[in-house]
Coordinates of N, CA and C and ligand atoms in Angstrom, one line a residue:
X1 N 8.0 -10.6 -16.9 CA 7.2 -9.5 -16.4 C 7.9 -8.1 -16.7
X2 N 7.2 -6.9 -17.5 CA 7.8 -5.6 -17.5 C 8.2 -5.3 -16.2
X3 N 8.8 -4.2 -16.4 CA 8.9 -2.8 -15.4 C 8.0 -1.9 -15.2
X4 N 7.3 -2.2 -14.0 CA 6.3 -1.1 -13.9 C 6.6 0.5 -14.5
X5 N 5.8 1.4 -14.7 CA 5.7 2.4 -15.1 C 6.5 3.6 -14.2
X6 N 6.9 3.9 -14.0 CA 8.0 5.8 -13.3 C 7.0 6.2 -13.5
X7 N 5.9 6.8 -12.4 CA 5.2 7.8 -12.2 C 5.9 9.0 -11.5
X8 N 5.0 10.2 -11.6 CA 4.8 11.3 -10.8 C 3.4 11.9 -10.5
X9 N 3.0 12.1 -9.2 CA 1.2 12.2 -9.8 C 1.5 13.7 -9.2
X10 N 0.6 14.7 -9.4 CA 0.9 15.7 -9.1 C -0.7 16.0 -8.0
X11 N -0.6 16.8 -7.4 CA -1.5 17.4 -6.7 C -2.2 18.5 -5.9
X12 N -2.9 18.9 -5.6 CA -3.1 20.4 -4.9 C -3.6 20.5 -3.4
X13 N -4.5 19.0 -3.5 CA -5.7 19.1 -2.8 C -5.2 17.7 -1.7
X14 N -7.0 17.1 -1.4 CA -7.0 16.4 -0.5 C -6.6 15.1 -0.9
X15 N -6.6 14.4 -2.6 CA -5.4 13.4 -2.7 C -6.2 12.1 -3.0
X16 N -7.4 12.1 -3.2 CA -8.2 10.9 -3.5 C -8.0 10.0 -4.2
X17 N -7.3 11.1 -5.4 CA -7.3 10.1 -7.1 C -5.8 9.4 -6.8
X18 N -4.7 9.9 -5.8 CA -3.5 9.6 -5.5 C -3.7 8.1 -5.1
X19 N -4.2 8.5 -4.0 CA -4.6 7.1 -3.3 C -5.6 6.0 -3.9
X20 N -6.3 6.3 -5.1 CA -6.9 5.4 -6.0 C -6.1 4.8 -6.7
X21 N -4.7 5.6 -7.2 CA -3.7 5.3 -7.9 C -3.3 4.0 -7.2
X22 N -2.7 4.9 -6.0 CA -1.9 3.4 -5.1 C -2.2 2.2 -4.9
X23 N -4.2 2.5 -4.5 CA -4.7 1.4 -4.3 C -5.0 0.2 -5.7
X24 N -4.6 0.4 -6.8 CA -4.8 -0.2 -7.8 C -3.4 -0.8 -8.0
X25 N -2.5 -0.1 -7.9 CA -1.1 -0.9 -8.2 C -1.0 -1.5 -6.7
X26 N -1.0 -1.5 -5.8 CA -1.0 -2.7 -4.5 C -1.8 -3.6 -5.5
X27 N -3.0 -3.6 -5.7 CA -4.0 -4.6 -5.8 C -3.5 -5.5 -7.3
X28 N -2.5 -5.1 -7.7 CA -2.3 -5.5 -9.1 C -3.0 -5.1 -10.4
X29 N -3.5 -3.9 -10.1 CA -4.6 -3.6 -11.7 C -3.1 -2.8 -12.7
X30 N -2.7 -1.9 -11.6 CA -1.8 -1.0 -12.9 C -0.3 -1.4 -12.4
X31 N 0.2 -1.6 -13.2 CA 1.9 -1.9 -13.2 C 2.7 -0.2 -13.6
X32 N 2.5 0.2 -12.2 CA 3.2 1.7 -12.2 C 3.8 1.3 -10.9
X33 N 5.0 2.5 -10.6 CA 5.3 3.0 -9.4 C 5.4 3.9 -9.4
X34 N 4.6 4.8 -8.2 CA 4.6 6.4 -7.9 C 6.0 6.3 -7.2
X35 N 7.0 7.0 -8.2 CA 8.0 7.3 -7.6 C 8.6 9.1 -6.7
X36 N 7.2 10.2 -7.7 CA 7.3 11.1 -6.5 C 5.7 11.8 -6.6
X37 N 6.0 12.7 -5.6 CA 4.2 13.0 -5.3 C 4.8 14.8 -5.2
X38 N 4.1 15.4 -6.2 CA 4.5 17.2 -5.9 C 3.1 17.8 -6.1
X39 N 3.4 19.1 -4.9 CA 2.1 19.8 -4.6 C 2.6 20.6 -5.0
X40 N 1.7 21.8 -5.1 CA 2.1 23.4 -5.5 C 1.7 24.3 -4.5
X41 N 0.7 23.1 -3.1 CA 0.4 23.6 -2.3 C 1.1 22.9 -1.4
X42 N 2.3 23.5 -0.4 CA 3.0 22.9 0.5 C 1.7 22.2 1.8
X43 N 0.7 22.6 1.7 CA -0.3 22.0 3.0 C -1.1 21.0 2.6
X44 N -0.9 20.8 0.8 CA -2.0 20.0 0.7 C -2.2 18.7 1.3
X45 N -2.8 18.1 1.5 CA -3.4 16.8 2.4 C -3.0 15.5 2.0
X46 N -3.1 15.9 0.8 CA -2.5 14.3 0.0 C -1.1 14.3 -0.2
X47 N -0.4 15.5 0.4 CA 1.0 15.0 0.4 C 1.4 14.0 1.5
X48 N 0.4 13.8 3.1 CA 0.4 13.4 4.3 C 0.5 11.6 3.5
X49 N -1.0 11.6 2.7 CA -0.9 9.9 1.7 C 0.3 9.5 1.4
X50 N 1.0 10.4 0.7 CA 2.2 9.8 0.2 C 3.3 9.4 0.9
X51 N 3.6 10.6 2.1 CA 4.7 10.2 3.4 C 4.1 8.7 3.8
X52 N 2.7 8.4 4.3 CA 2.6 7.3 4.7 C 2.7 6.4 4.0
X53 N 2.8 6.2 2.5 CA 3.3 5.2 1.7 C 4.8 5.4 1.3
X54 N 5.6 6.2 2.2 CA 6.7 6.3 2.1 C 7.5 6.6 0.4
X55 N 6.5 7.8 0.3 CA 6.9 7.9 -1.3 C 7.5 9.4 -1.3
X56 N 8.7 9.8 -2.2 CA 9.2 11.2 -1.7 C 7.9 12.5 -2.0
X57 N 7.8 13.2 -1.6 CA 6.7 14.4 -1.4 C 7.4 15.4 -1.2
X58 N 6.9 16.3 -2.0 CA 7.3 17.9 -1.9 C 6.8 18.5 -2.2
X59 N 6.2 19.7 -1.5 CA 5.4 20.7 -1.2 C 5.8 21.8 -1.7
X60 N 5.9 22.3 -3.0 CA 6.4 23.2 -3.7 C 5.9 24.6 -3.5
X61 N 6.2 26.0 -3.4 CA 5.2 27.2 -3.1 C 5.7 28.1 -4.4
X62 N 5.3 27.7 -4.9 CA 5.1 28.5 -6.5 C 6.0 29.9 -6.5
X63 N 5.0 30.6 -5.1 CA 5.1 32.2 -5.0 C 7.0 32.2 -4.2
X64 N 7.7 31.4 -3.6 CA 8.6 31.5 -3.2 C 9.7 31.4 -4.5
X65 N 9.2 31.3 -5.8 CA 10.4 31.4 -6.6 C 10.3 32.5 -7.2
X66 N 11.4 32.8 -8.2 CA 11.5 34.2 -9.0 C 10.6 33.8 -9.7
X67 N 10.4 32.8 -10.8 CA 9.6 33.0 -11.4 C 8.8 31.4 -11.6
X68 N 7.7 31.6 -12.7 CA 6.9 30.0 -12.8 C 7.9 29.1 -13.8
X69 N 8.5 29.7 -14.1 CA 9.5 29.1 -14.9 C 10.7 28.5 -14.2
X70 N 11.1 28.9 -13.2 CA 12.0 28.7 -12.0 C 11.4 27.5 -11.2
X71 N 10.1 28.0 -11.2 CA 9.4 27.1 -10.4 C 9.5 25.5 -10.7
X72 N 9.0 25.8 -12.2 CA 8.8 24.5 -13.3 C 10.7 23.6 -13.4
X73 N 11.4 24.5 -13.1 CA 13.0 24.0 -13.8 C 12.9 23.1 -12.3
X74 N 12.5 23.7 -11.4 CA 12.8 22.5 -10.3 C 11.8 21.6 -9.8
X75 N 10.7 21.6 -10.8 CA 9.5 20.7 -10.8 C 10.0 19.3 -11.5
X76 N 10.7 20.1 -12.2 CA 11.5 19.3 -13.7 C 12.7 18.3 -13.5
X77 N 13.4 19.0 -12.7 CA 14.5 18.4 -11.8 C 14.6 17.1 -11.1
X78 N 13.0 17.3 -10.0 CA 12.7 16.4 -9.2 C 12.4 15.5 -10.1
X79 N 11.7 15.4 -11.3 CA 11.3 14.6 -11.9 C 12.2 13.4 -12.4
X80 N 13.0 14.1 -13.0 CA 14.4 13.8 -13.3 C 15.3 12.4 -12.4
X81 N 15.6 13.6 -11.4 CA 16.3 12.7 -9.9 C 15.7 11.3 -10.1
X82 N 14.1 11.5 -9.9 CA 13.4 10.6 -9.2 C 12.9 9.2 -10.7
X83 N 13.2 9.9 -12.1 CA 13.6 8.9 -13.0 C 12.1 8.4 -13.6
X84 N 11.0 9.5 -13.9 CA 9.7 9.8 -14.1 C 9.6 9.6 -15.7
X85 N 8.6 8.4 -15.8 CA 8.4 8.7 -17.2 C 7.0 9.3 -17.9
X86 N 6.0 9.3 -16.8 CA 4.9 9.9 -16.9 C 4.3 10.8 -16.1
X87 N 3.5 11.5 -16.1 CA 3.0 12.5 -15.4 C 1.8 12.4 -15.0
X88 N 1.3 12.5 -14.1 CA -0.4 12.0 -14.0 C -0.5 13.4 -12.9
X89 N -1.4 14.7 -13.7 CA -2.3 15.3 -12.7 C -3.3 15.0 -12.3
X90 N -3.2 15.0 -11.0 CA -5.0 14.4 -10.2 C -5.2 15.4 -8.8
X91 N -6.2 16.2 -9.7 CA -6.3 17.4 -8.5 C -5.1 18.5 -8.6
X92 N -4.6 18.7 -10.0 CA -3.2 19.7 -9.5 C -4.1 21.0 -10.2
X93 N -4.4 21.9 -9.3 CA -4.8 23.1 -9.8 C -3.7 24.2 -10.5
X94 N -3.2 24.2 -11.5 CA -2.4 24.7 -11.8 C -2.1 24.6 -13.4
X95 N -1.9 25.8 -14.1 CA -1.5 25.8 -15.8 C -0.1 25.3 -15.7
X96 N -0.4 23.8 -16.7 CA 1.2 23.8 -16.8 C 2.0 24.5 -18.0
X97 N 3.0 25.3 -17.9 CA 3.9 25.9 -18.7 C 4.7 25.3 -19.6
X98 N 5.2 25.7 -20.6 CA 6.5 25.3 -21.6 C 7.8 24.3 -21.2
X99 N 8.5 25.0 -19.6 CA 9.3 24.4 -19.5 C 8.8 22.8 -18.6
X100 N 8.2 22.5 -18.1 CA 7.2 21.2 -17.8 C 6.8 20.9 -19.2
X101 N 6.3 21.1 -20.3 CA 5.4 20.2 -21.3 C 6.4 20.0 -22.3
X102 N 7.8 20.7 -22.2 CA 8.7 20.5 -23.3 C 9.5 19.2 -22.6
X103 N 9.9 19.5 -21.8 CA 10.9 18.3 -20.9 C 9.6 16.8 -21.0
X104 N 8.6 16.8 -21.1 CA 7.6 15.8 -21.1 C 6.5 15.6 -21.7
X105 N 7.1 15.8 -23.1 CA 6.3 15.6 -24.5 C 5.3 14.9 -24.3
X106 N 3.9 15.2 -24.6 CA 2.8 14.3 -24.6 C 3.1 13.0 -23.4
X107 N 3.4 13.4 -22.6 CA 3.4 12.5 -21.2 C 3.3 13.1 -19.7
X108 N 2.1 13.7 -20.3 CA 1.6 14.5 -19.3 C 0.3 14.2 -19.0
X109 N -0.7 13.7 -18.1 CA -2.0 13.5 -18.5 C -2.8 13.8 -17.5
X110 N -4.2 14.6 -17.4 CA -4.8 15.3 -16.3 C -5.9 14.5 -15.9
X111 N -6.5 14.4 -14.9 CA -7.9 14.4 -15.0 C -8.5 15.4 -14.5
X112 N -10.2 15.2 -15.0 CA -11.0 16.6 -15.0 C -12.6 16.0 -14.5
X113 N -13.1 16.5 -13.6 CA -14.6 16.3 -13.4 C -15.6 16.4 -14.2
X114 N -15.3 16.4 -15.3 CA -16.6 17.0 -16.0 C -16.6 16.2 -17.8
X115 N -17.3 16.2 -18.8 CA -17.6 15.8 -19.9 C -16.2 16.9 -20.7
X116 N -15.4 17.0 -21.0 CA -14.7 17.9 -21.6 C -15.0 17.9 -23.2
X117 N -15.1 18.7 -23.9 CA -14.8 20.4 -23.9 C -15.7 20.9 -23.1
X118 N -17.2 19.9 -22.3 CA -18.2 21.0 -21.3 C -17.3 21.3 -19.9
X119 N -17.6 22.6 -19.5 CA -17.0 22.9 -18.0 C -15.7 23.0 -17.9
X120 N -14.8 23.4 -18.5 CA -13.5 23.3 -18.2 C -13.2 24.6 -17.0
X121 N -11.9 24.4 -16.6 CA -11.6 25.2 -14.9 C -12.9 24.8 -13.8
X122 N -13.3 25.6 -13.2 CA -13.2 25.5 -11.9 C -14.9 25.5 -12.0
X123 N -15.8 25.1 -10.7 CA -16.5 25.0 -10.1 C -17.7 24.0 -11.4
X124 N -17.1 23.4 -11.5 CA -17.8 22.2 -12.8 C -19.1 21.9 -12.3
X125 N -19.2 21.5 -10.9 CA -20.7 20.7 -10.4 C -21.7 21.8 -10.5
X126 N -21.2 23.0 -10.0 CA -22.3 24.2 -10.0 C -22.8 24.3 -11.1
X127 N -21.7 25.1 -12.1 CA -22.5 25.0 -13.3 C -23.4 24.3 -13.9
X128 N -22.8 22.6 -13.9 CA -23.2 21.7 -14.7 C -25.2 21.5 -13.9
X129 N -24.6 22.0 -12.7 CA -26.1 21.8 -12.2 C -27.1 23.1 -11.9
X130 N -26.1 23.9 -12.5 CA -27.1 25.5 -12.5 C -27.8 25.4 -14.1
X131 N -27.2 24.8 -15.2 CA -27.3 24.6 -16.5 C -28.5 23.7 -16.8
X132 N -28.7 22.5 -16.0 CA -29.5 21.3 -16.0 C -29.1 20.3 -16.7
X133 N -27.7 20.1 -16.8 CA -27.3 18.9 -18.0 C -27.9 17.8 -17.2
X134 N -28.1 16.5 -17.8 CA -28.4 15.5 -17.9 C -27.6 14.4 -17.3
X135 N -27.0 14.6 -18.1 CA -25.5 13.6 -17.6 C -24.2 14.7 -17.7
X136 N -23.2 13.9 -17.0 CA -21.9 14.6 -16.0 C -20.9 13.6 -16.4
X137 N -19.6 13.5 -16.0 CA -18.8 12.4 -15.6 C -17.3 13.2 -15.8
X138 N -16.4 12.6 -16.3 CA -15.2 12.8 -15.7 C -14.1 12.8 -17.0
X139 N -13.2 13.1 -17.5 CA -12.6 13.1 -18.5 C -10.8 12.9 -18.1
X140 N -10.0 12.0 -18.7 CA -8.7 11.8 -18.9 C -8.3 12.3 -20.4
X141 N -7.3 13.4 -20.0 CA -6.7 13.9 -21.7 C -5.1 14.1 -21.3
X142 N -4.8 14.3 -22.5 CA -2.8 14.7 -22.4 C -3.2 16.3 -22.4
X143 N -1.9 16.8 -21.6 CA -2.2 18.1 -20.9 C -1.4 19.0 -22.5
X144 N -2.0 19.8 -22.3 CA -0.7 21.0 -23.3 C -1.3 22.5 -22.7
X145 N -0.7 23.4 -23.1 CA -0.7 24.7 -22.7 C -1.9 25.5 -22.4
X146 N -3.2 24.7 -23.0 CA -4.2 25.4 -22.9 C -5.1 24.7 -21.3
X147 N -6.0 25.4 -21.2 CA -6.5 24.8 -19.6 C -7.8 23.5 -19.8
X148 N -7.5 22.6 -19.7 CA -8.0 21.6 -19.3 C -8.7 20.7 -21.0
X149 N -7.6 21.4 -21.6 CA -8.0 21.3 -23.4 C -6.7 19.8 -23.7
X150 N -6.2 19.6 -24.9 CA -5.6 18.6 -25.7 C -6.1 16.9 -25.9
X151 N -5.8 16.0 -26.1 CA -6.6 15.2 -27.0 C -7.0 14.7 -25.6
X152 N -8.6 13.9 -25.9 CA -8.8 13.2 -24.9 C -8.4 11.3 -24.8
X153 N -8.5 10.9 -23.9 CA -7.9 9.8 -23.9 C -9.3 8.6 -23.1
X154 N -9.8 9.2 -22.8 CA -10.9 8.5 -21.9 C -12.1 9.4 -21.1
X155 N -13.5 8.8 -21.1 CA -14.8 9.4 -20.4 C -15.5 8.5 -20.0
X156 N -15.6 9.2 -18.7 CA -16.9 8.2 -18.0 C -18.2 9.2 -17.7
X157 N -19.3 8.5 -17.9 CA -20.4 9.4 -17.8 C -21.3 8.9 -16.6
X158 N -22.2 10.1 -16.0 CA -22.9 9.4 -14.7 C -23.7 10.4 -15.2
X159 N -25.4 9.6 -14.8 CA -26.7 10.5 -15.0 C -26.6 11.5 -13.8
X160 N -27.3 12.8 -13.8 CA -27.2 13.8 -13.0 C -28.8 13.9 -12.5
X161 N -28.8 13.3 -11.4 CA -30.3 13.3 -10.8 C -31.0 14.5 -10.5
X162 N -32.3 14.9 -10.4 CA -32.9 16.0 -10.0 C -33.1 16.1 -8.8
X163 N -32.7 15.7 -7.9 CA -32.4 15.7 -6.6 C -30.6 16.2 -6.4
X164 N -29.9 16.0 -7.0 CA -28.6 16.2 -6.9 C -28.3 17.9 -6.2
X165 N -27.0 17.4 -5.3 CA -26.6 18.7 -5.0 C -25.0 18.4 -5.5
X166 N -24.2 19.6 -5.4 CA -22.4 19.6 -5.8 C -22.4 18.5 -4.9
X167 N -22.6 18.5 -3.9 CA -22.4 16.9 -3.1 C -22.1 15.7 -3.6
X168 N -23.5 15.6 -4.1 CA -24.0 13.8 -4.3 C -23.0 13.6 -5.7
X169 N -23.5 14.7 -6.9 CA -22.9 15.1 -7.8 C -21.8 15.0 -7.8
X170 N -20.7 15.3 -6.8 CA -19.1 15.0 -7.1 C -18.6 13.9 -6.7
X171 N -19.4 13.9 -5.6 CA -19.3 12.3 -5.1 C -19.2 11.0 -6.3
X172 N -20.4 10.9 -7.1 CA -20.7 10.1 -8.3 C -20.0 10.2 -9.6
X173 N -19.4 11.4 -9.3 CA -18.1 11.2 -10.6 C -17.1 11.0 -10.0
X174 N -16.5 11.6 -8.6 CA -15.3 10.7 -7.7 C -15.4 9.6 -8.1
X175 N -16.1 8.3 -7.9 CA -16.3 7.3 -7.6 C -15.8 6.5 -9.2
X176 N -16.0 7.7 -10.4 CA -15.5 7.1 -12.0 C -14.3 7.7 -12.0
X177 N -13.7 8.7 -11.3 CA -12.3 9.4 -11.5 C -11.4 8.1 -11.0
X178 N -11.8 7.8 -9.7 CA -11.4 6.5 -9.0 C -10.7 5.5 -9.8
X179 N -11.8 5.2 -10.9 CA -11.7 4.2 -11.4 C -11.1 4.8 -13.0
X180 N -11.3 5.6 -13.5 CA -10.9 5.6 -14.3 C -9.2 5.9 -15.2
X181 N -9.0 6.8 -13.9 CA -7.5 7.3 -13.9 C -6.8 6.2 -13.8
X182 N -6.7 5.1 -12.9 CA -5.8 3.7 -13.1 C -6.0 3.3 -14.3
X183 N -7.0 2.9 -14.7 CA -7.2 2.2 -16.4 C -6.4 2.6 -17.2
X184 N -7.0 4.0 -17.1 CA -5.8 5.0 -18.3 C -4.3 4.9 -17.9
X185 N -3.9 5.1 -16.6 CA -2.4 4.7 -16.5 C -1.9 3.6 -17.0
X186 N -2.9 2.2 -16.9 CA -2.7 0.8 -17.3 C -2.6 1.2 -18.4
X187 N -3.2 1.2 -19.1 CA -3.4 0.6 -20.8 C -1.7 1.9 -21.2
X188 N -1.5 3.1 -20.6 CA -0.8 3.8 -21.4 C 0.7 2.5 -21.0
X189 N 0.8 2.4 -19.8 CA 2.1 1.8 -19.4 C 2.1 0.1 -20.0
X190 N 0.9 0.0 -20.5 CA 1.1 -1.1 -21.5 C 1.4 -1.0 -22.9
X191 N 0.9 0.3 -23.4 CA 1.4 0.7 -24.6 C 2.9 0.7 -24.4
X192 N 3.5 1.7 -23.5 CA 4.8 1.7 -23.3 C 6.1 0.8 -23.6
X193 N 5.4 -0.6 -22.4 CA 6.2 -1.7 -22.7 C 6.0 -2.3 -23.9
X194 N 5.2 -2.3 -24.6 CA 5.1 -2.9 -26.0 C 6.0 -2.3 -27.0
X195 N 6.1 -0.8 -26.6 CA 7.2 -0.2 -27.7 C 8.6 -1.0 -27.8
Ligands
GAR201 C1 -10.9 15.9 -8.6 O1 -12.3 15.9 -8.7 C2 -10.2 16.2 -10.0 O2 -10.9 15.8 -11.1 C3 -10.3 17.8 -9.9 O3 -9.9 18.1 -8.6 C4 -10.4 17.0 -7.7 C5 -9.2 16.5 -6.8 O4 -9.6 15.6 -5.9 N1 -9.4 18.3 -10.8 C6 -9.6 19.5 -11.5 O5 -10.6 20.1 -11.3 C7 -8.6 19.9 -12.5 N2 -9.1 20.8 -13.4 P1 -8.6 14.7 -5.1 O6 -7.5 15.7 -4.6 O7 -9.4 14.1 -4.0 O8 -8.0 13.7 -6.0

């Protein structure tokens, strides 16, 4: 049997795709361990997930360092300590910078609500449903400098009903983010061990 995978999942928010992570490696789908959990928002919600899976958490405040670069050298640090071979943002609102993408060459990977290159940044369901698209769904890519851009790695699609609000709408691509962000962890941390 390999060694599970050195994660780091990053986050901002309430922590769903975190705890989809976790619930898939309990369950045996992905052979990772989340070894740390960093926010950029010291209050976010899904740092609470992590304490209770007894996983280390830190609540980073961006604005309390000299600079985002300072920020990043001890984003980088923790990473380090904690002996990270991959990066998984899920929910981390935030550009990542040079000193993060250099320390973790193409092992950085986001997820995003939406069909990517459609909708990139912020308020995706509005649009996508002020616009009238058809179909919606969720996108896994490796991160690099630009916002929510570099190669994609996986997409899940969901029809966009005419009844839909941002509600039901986010709801029904949660429900592929869920699912889809373990997969992608799996298959990468199988590539891995195969090297
Ligand atoms: C998810 O829908 C994720 O795709 C999105 O934030 C939400 C976080 O939810 N990420 C982005 O918009 C990044 N550009 P969660 O905190 O419950 O996982």
């Amino acid at each position: 049997m390999t060694k599970p995978l050195p994660i780091a999942v990053f986050i901002s928010g309430r922590g769903s795709n975190l705890q989809a992570i976790l619930n898939a490696i309990e369950s045996g789908l992905v052979s990772a361990q989340v070894k740390v959990v960093i926010s950029d928002r010291p209050g976010a919600l899904g740092l609470e997930c992590a304490q209770k899976n007894h996983i280390p958490a830190y609540g980073l405040d961006v604005t309390s360092f000299d600079s985002k670069r300072d920020y990043e050298c001890e984003v980088v640090r923790l990473l380090h300590i904690h002996g990270v071979e991959l990066v998984v943002l899920a929910g981390y609102m935030r550009i990542v910078s040079e000193t993060l993408l250099q320390a973790y060459l193409n092992k950085i990977i986001n997820i995003h609500p939406s069909l990517l290159p459609a909708f990139k940044g912020l308020h995706t369901h509005e649009r996508a449903l002020k616009l009238g698209v058809k179909f919606s769904g969720c996108t896994v890519h490796y991160v690099n400098e630009g916002l929510d851009e570099g190669q994609i790695i996986a997409q899940a699609v969901v029809p966009v009903l005419p009844s839909d609000t941002v509600e039901t709408l986010s709801e029904r691509v949660l429900k592929e983010e869920h699912r889809l962000l373990p997969e992608v962890i799996q298959s990468i941390a199988l590539d891995i061990s195969r090297r």
